[in-house]
Short mmCIF file of C-alpha atoms in Angstrom, two decimals:
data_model
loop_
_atom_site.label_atom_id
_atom_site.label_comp_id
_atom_site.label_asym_id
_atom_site.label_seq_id
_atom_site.Cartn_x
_atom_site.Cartn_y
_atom_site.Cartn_z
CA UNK A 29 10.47 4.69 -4.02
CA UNK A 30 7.07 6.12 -4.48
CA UNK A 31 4.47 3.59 -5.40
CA UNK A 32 1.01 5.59 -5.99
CA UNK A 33 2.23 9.40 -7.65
CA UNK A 34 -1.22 10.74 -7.23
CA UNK A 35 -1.44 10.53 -3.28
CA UNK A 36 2.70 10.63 -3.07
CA UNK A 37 2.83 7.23 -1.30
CA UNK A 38 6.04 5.71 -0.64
CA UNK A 39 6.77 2.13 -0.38
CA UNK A 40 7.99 2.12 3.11
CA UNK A 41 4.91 3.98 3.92
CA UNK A 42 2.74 1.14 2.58
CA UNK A 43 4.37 -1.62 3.84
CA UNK A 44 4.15 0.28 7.81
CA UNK A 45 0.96 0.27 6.89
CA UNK A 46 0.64 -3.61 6.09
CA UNK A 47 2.29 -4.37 8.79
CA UNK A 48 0.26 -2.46 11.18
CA UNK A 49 -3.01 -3.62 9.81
CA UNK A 50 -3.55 -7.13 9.47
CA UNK A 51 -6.24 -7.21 6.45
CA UNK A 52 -7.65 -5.44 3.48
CA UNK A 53 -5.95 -5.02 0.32
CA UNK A 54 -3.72 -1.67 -1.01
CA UNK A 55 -6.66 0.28 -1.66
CA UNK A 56 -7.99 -0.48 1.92
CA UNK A 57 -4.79 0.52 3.27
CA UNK A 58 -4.89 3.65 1.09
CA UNK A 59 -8.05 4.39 2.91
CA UNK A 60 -6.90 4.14 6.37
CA UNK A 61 -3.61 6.77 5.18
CA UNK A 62 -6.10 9.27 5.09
CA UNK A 63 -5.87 8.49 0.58
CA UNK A 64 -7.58 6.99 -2.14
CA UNK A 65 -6.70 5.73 -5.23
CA UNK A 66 -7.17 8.44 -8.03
CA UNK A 67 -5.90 7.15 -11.46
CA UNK A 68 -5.24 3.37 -10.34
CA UNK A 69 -2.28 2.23 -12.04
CA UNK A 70 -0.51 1.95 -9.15
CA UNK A 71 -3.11 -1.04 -7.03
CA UNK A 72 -0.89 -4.13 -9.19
CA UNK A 73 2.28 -2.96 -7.53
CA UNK A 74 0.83 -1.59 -4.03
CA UNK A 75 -0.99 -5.16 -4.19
CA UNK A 76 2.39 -7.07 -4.59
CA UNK A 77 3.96 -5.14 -2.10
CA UNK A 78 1.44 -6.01 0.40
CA UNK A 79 1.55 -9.43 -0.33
CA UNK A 80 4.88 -9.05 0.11
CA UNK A 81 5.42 -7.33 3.33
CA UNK A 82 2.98 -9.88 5.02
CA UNK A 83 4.52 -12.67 3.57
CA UNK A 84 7.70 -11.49 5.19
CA UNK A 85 5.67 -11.14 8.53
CA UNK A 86 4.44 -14.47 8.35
CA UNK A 87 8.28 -15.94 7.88
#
């Protein structure tokens, strides 16, 4: 499923990306894909999913 349309991120893309880097929020990790958030509707969900992934980590 593709969370951020503009910069054709996918959620298992984002949540490698939590995994692999232990802080910042889904516009930091945006950053360090080589993207940045264009129209911003998508930070609420890429946030959650985040959250999410590290919660998962920390289980």
């Amino acid at each position: 499923m593709y969370i951020c349309i503009c910069n054709a991120i996918r959620e298992k893309d984002l949540r490698q990306a939590a995994r692999c880097h232990a802080r910042g929020d889904a516009e930091t990790l945006y950053r360090t894909m080589g993207c940045q958030a264009q129209c911003r509707q998508c930070l609420d969900d890429a946030d959650d999913v985040v959250a999410d992934e590290r919660a998962c980590a920390l289980a």
